[in-house]
mmCIF file of C-alpha atoms in Angstrom:
data_model
loop_
_atom_site.group_PDB
_atom_site.id
_atom_site.type_symbol
_atom_site.label_atom_id
_atom_site.label_comp_id
_atom_site.label_asym_id
_atom_site.label_seq_id
_atom_site.Cartn_x
_atom_site.Cartn_y
_atom_site.Cartn_z
ATOM 1 C CA UNK A 826 -4.962 12.515 20.132
ATOM 2 C CA UNK A 827 -8.293 12.078 18.349
ATOM 3 C CA UNK A 828 -8.614 9.820 15.330
ATOM 4 C CA UNK A 829 -9.866 12.739 13.195
ATOM 5 C CA UNK A 830 -6.730 14.706 13.996
ATOM 6 C CA UNK A 831 -4.530 11.765 12.983
ATOM 7 C CA UNK A 832 -6.355 11.406 9.682
ATOM 8 C CA UNK A 833 -5.524 14.953 8.583
ATOM 9 C CA UNK A 834 -1.811 15.002 9.477
ATOM 10 C CA UNK A 835 1.116 14.064 7.239
ATOM 11 C CA UNK A 836 3.793 13.778 9.962
ATOM 12 C CA UNK A 837 2.588 10.639 11.748
ATOM 13 C CA UNK A 838 4.842 8.513 13.917
ATOM 14 C CA UNK A 839 5.018 4.725 13.620
ATOM 15 C CA UNK A 840 2.697 4.324 16.626
ATOM 16 C CA UNK A 841 0.149 6.690 15.089
ATOM 17 C CA UNK A 842 0.222 4.837 11.762
ATOM 18 C CA UNK A 843 -0.322 1.608 13.715
ATOM 19 C CA UNK A 844 -3.344 3.206 15.355
ATOM 20 C CA UNK A 845 -4.833 3.948 11.938
ATOM 21 C CA UNK A 846 -4.058 0.420 10.755
ATOM 22 C CA UNK A 847 -5.788 -1.091 13.779
ATOM 23 C CA UNK A 848 -8.979 0.808 12.964
ATOM 24 C CA UNK A 849 -8.950 0.405 9.173
ATOM 25 C CA UNK A 850 -11.747 -1.584 7.508
ATOM 26 C CA UNK A 851 -10.989 -0.926 3.823
ATOM 27 C CA UNK A 852 -8.469 -3.303 2.218
ATOM 28 C CA UNK A 853 -7.218 -0.756 -0.321
ATOM 29 C CA UNK A 854 -6.579 1.912 2.307
ATOM 30 C CA UNK A 855 -4.978 -0.707 4.570
ATOM 31 C CA UNK A 856 -2.449 -1.539 1.827
ATOM 32 C CA UNK A 857 -1.549 2.137 1.396
ATOM 33 C CA UNK A 858 -1.078 2.556 5.141
ATOM 34 C CA UNK A 859 1.219 -0.475 5.151
ATOM 35 C CA UNK A 860 3.458 1.296 2.636
ATOM 36 C CA UNK A 861 3.860 4.270 4.991
ATOM 37 C CA UNK A 862 4.378 1.992 7.972
ATOM 38 C CA UNK A 863 7.217 0.130 6.264
ATOM 39 C CA UNK A 864 8.787 3.429 5.210
ATOM 40 C CA UNK A 865 8.560 4.746 8.793
ATOM 41 C CA UNK A 866 10.212 1.514 9.987
ATOM 42 C CA UNK A 867 13.240 2.331 7.849
ATOM 43 C CA UNK A 868 12.607 0.396 4.645
ATOM 44 C CA UNK A 869 13.332 2.182 1.360
ATOM 45 C CA UNK A 870 10.412 3.467 -0.703
ATOM 46 C CA UNK A 871 10.964 0.725 -3.282
ATOM 47 C CA UNK A 872 11.094 -2.003 -0.612
ATOM 48 C CA UNK A 873 8.046 -0.526 1.146
ATOM 49 C CA UNK A 874 6.081 -0.725 -2.115
ATOM 50 C CA UNK A 875 7.154 -4.324 -2.609
ATOM 51 C CA UNK A 876 6.143 -5.387 0.908
ATOM 52 C CA UNK A 877 2.813 -3.556 0.734
ATOM 53 C CA UNK A 878 1.972 -5.226 -2.578
ATOM 54 C CA UNK A 879 2.477 -2.289 -4.972
ATOM 55 C CA UNK A 880 4.718 -1.967 -8.039
ATOM 56 C CA UNK A 881 7.679 0.247 -7.178
ATOM 57 C CA UNK A 882 6.479 3.040 -9.499
ATOM 58 C CA UNK A 883 3.480 3.498 -7.170
ATOM 59 C CA UNK A 884 5.706 5.233 -4.635
ATOM 60 C CA UNK A 885 5.326 8.503 -6.563
ATOM 61 C CA UNK A 886 1.547 8.224 -6.528
ATOM 62 C CA UNK A 887 1.416 7.240 -2.846
ATOM 63 C CA UNK A 888 3.755 10.034 -1.758
ATOM 64 C CA UNK A 889 1.734 12.526 -3.783
ATOM 65 C CA UNK A 890 -1.486 11.320 -2.173
ATOM 66 C CA UNK A 891 -0.069 11.535 1.358
ATOM 67 C CA UNK A 892 1.329 15.041 0.810
ATOM 68 C CA UNK A 893 -2.151 16.254 -0.098
ATOM 69 C CA UNK A 894 -3.759 15.375 3.215
ATOM 70 C CA UNK A 895 -2.390 12.290 4.924
ATOM 71 C CA UNK A 896 -4.841 9.474 5.585
ATOM 72 C CA UNK A 897 -7.823 11.439 4.264
ATOM 73 C CA UNK A 898 -6.237 11.539 0.808
ATOM 74 C CA UNK A 899 -5.760 7.758 0.767
ATOM 75 C CA UNK A 900 -9.517 7.145 0.719
ATOM 76 C CA UNK A 901 -10.746 6.466 -2.842
ATOM 77 C CA UNK A 902 -13.072 9.142 -4.180
ATOM 78 C CA UNK A 903 -15.118 7.665 -6.979
ATOM 79 C CA UNK A 904 -16.707 9.711 -9.719
ATOM 80 C CA UNK A 905 -14.168 12.078 -11.206
ATOM 81 C CA UNK A 906 -10.898 11.403 -9.436
ATOM 82 C CA UNK A 907 -8.804 13.838 -7.431
ATOM 83 C CA UNK A 908 -8.983 17.550 -8.039
ATOM 84 C CA UNK A 909 -5.939 18.974 -9.808
ATOM 85 C CA UNK A 910 -3.535 21.095 -7.760
ATOM 86 C CA UNK A 911 -3.496 23.575 -10.640
ATOM 87 C CA UNK A 912 -6.511 25.737 -11.408
ATOM 88 C CA UNK A 913 -8.224 25.545 -14.788
ATOM 89 C CA UNK A 914 -6.566 28.826 -15.759
ATOM 90 C CA UNK A 915 -3.140 27.547 -14.727
ATOM 91 C CA UNK A 916 -3.653 24.307 -16.662
ATOM 92 C CA UNK A 917 -4.552 26.279 -19.816
ATOM 93 C CA UNK A 918 -1.529 28.502 -19.322
ATOM 94 C CA UNK A 919 0.704 25.476 -18.809
ATOM 95 C CA UNK A 920 -0.618 23.847 -21.991
ATOM 96 C CA UNK A 921 0.310 26.955 -23.990
ATOM 97 C CA UNK A 922 3.832 26.854 -22.544
ATOM 98 C CA UNK A 923 4.194 23.137 -23.269
ATOM 99 C CA UNK A 924 3.010 23.629 -26.850
ATOM 100 C CA UNK A 925 5.995 25.899 -27.410
ATOM 101 C CA UNK A 926 8.223 22.896 -28.096
ATOM 102 C CA UNK A 927 7.730 19.443 -29.598
ATOM 103 C CA UNK A 928 8.334 17.342 -26.469
ATOM 104 C CA UNK A 929 9.333 17.572 -22.822
ATOM 105 C CA UNK A 930 11.184 15.599 -20.183
ATOM 106 C CA UNK A 931 9.057 14.869 -17.125
ATOM 107 C CA UNK A 932 11.603 16.378 -14.730
ATOM 108 C CA UNK A 933 11.727 19.598 -16.772
ATOM 109 C CA UNK A 934 7.938 19.981 -16.567
ATOM 110 C CA UNK A 935 8.034 19.195 -12.852
ATOM 111 C CA UNK A 936 10.511 22.065 -12.373
ATOM 112 C CA UNK A 937 8.496 24.363 -14.664
ATOM 113 C CA UNK A 938 5.319 23.841 -12.608
ATOM 114 C CA UNK A 939 7.229 24.540 -9.395
ATOM 115 C CA UNK A 940 8.904 27.680 -10.761
ATOM 116 C CA UNK A 941 5.829 29.125 -12.494
ATOM 117 C CA UNK A 942 3.012 28.197 -10.115
ATOM 118 C CA UNK A 943 4.792 27.263 -6.872
ATOM 119 C CA UNK A 944 3.040 23.878 -6.961
ATOM 120 C CA UNK A 945 4.895 20.626 -6.313
ATOM 121 C CA UNK A 946 3.959 17.400 -8.063
ATOM 122 C CA UNK A 947 5.524 13.970 -7.725
ATOM 123 C CA UNK A 948 7.230 12.560 -10.810
ATOM 124 C CA UNK A 949 4.470 10.099 -11.738
ATOM 125 C CA UNK A 950 1.775 12.757 -11.334
ATOM 126 C CA UNK A 951 3.575 15.052 -13.784
ATOM 127 C CA UNK A 952 3.942 12.208 -16.264
ATOM 128 C CA UNK A 953 0.229 11.417 -15.952
ATOM 129 C CA UNK A 954 -0.548 15.111 -16.464
ATOM 130 C CA UNK A 955 1.530 15.217 -19.675
ATOM 131 C CA UNK A 956 -0.302 12.176 -20.995
ATOM 132 C CA UNK A 957 -3.669 13.747 -20.137
ATOM 133 C CA UNK A 958 -2.691 16.998 -21.883
ATOM 134 C CA UNK A 959 -1.417 14.948 -24.856
ATOM 135 C CA UNK A 960 2.061 16.418 -24.592
ATOM 136 C CA UNK A 961 4.789 14.142 -26.077
ATOM 137 C CA UNK A 962 7.379 13.001 -23.539
ATOM 138 C CA UNK A 963 10.879 13.526 -24.953
ATOM 139 C CA UNK A 964 12.984 10.407 -25.407
ATOM 140 C CA UNK A 965 11.370 8.912 -22.336
ATOM 141 C CA UNK A 966 12.751 5.405 -22.739
ATOM 142 C CA UNK A 967 16.177 6.542 -23.944
ATOM 143 C CA UNK A 968 16.893 9.367 -21.511
ATOM 144 C CA UNK A 969 14.982 8.389 -18.388
ATOM 145 C CA UNK A 970 15.045 4.604 -18.363
ATOM 146 C CA UNK A 971 18.326 4.543 -16.412
ATOM 147 C CA UNK A 972 16.677 6.401 -13.540
ATOM 148 C CA UNK A 973 13.708 4.028 -13.429
ATOM 149 C CA UNK A 974 14.544 0.645 -11.980
ATOM 150 C CA UNK A 975 12.501 -2.091 -13.629
ATOM 151 C CA UNK A 976 10.002 -3.472 -11.141
ATOM 152 C CA UNK A 977 10.624 -7.074 -10.176
ATOM 153 C CA UNK A 978 8.266 -9.639 -8.812
ATOM 154 C CA UNK A 979 8.723 -10.094 -5.071
ATOM 155 C CA UNK A 980 9.690 -13.712 -5.681
ATOM 156 C CA UNK A 981 12.686 -12.815 -7.834
ATOM 157 C CA UNK A 982 14.202 -10.663 -5.092
ATOM 158 C CA UNK A 983 14.835 -13.651 -2.826
ATOM 159 C CA UNK A 984 17.226 -16.132 -4.427
ATOM 160 C CA UNK A 985 17.158 -18.648 -1.588
ATOM 161 C CA UNK A 986 13.413 -19.388 -1.861
ATOM 162 C CA UNK A 987 12.654 -22.982 -2.808
ATOM 163 C CA UNK A 988 10.517 -23.839 -5.831
ATOM 164 C CA UNK A 989 7.794 -25.110 -3.507
ATOM 165 C CA UNK A 990 7.734 -21.821 -1.601
ATOM 166 C CA UNK A 991 7.759 -19.821 -4.851
ATOM 167 C CA UNK A 992 4.650 -21.679 -5.960
ATOM 168 C CA UNK A 993 2.997 -20.991 -2.609
ATOM 169 C CA UNK A 994 4.001 -17.321 -2.736
ATOM 170 C CA UNK A 995 2.409 -16.955 -6.175
ATOM 171 C CA UNK A 996 -0.777 -18.448 -4.762
ATOM 172 C CA UNK A 997 -0.716 -16.021 -1.831
ATOM 173 C CA UNK A 998 -0.164 -12.993 -4.075
ATOM 174 C CA UNK A 999 -3.055 -14.043 -6.305
ATOM 175 C CA UNK A 1000 -5.328 -14.461 -3.278
ATOM 176 C CA UNK A 1001 -4.288 -11.061 -1.928
ATOM 177 C CA UNK A 1002 -5.151 -9.331 -5.203
ATOM 178 C CA UNK A 1003 -8.650 -10.810 -5.084
ATOM 179 C CA UNK A 1004 -9.296 -10.537 -1.330
ATOM 180 C CA UNK A 1005 -11.904 -8.000 -0.154
ATOM 181 C CA UNK A 1006 -12.156 -9.050 3.507
ATOM 182 C CA UNK A 1007 -9.566 -7.028 5.429
ATOM 183 C CA UNK A 1008 -9.178 -9.628 8.188
ATOM 184 C CA UNK A 1009 -8.379 -12.391 5.707
ATOM 185 C CA UNK A 1010 -6.103 -9.986 3.821
ATOM 186 C CA UNK A 1011 -4.086 -9.428 7.003
ATOM 187 C CA UNK A 1012 -3.614 -13.168 7.394
ATOM 188 C CA UNK A 1013 -2.506 -13.538 3.786
ATOM 189 C CA UNK A 1014 -0.053 -10.664 4.264
ATOM 190 C CA UNK A 1015 1.425 -12.322 7.335
ATOM 191 C CA UNK A 1016 1.877 -15.593 5.432
ATOM 192 C CA UNK A 1017 3.574 -13.795 2.545
ATOM 193 C CA UNK A 1018 5.997 -12.072 4.904
ATOM 194 C CA UNK A 1019 6.878 -15.410 6.492
ATOM 195 C CA UNK A 1020 7.335 -17.124 3.126
ATOM 196 C CA UNK A 1021 9.766 -14.484 1.853
ATOM 197 C CA UNK A 1022 11.985 -14.844 4.897
ATOM 198 C CA UNK A 1023 10.760 -12.648 7.749
ATOM 199 C CA UNK A 1024 10.556 -14.148 11.232
ATOM 200 C CA UNK A 1025 7.316 -14.645 13.132
ATOM 201 C CA UNK A 1026 8.199 -11.679 15.335
ATOM 202 C CA UNK A 1027 8.867 -9.400 12.354
ATOM 203 C CA UNK A 1028 5.795 -10.463 10.358
ATOM 204 C CA UNK A 1029 3.583 -10.092 13.448
ATOM 205 C CA UNK A 1030 5.011 -6.639 14.143
ATOM 206 C CA UNK A 1031 4.240 -5.543 10.577
ATOM 207 C CA UNK A 1032 0.546 -6.331 11.140
ATOM 208 C CA UNK A 1033 0.253 -5.333 14.824
ATOM 209 C CA UNK A 1034 -0.639 -8.807 16.070
ATOM 210 C CA UNK A 1035 0.922 -11.114 18.645
ATOM 211 C CA UNK A 1036 3.352 -13.841 17.624
ATOM 212 C CA UNK A 1037 0.839 -16.403 18.928
ATOM 213 C CA UNK A 1038 -1.800 -15.045 16.555
ATOM 214 C CA UNK A 1039 0.672 -15.112 13.692
ATOM 215 C CA UNK A 1040 1.601 -18.721 14.364
ATOM 216 C CA UNK A 1041 -2.068 -19.680 14.519
ATOM 217 C CA UNK A 1042 -2.596 -18.150 11.065
ATOM 218 C CA UNK A 1043 0.358 -20.108 9.715
ATOM 219 C CA UNK A 1044 -0.954 -23.378 11.179
ATOM 220 C CA UNK A 1045 -4.429 -22.714 9.765
ATOM 221 C CA UNK A 1046 -2.917 -22.182 6.309
ATOM 222 C CA UNK A 1047 -0.732 -25.276 6.525
ATOM 223 C CA UNK A 1048 -3.640 -27.442 7.684
ATOM 224 C CA UNK A 1049 -6.453 -26.235 5.429
ATOM 225 C CA UNK A 1050 -5.019 -23.659 3.035
ATOM 226 C CA UNK A 1051 -7.151 -20.620 2.247
ATOM 227 C CA UNK A 1052 -10.215 -22.226 3.843
ATOM 228 C CA UNK A 1053 -8.343 -22.343 7.130
ATOM 229 C CA UNK A 1054 -8.118 -18.537 7.137
ATOM 230 C CA UNK A 1055 -11.874 -18.073 6.888
ATOM 231 C CA UNK A 1056 -13.209 -17.870 10.401
ATOM 232 C CA UNK A 1057 -16.627 -19.441 10.426
ATOM 233 C CA UNK A 1058 -19.343 -19.056 13.026
ATOM 234 C CA UNK A 1059 -18.640 -21.154 16.081
ATOM 235 C CA UNK A 1060 -14.935 -21.581 15.342
ATOM 236 C CA UNK A 1061 -13.589 -19.230 17.964
ATOM 237 C CA UNK A 1062 -11.695 -20.222 21.075
ATOM 238 C CA UNK A 1063 -13.607 -22.678 23.213
ATOM 239 C CA UNK A 1064 -15.215 -21.115 26.266
ATOM 240 C CA UNK A 1065 -13.784 -21.987 29.690
ATOM 241 C CA UNK A 1066 -17.357 -22.026 31.047
ATOM 242 C CA UNK A 1067 -19.645 -25.019 30.655
ATOM 243 C CA UNK A 1068 -22.973 -24.722 28.833
ATOM 244 C CA UNK A 1069 -24.768 -24.789 32.190
ATOM 245 C CA UNK A 1070 -22.579 -21.983 33.570
ATOM 246 C CA UNK A 1071 -23.179 -19.890 30.441
ATOM 247 C CA UNK A 1072 -26.958 -20.297 30.802
ATOM 248 C CA UNK A 1073 -26.787 -19.237 34.447
ATOM 249 C CA UNK A 1074 -24.668 -16.217 33.480
ATOM 250 C CA UNK A 1075 -27.234 -15.153 30.849
ATOM 251 C CA UNK A 1076 -30.091 -15.337 33.371
ATOM 252 C CA UNK A 1077 -28.228 -13.178 35.842
#
């Protein structure tokens, strides 16, 4: 199946998501794809967010994005944001309906939009819409807080991590937030997975690399830290051919 076809579908298999990951060059899109990969592997939405480096509340946003057009909707579109699912006329009509009472619960508005306009929004998207329309959210913290699990730092979810590893994990997370090079980001992700308890085989599988590659990344980090992950010119695997043989090969 062509890559363009994969990018427009929302029913991708694990192998097809891996194919997209292997060809991705944008760090931000790579992170979003990781979320869907973890979910396809059987992790919960909350756990998938955690492993992909998102707060758990992002699952609503990510699911909403994917439902709109799969991979193509994950690509950032700068200069105005995403187009609303509701038309301008529908938005005006909705605002009139919402003004009929002092405040609304997010779930009630979600149902109203579905019933009135046959348009489905994820929870977080409806909440964002209410904020944009300046509609008060009814007793949000009192009524809905029990349905919203407080997001925890990845470190706090693993009680058996040593203080030394916790410090290293914090360093990795900080580096990942700042990293723009997708190849270095992959290495940092692998190291984070290892530090929070996944095996070499599992961490390598998450990132579609061999266990040998994964171990090499770990050794590079242990020997030189972040600098060890930066592949510099001339640092690749040593050629099996001698300089003389290489020169002869070039001439031929």
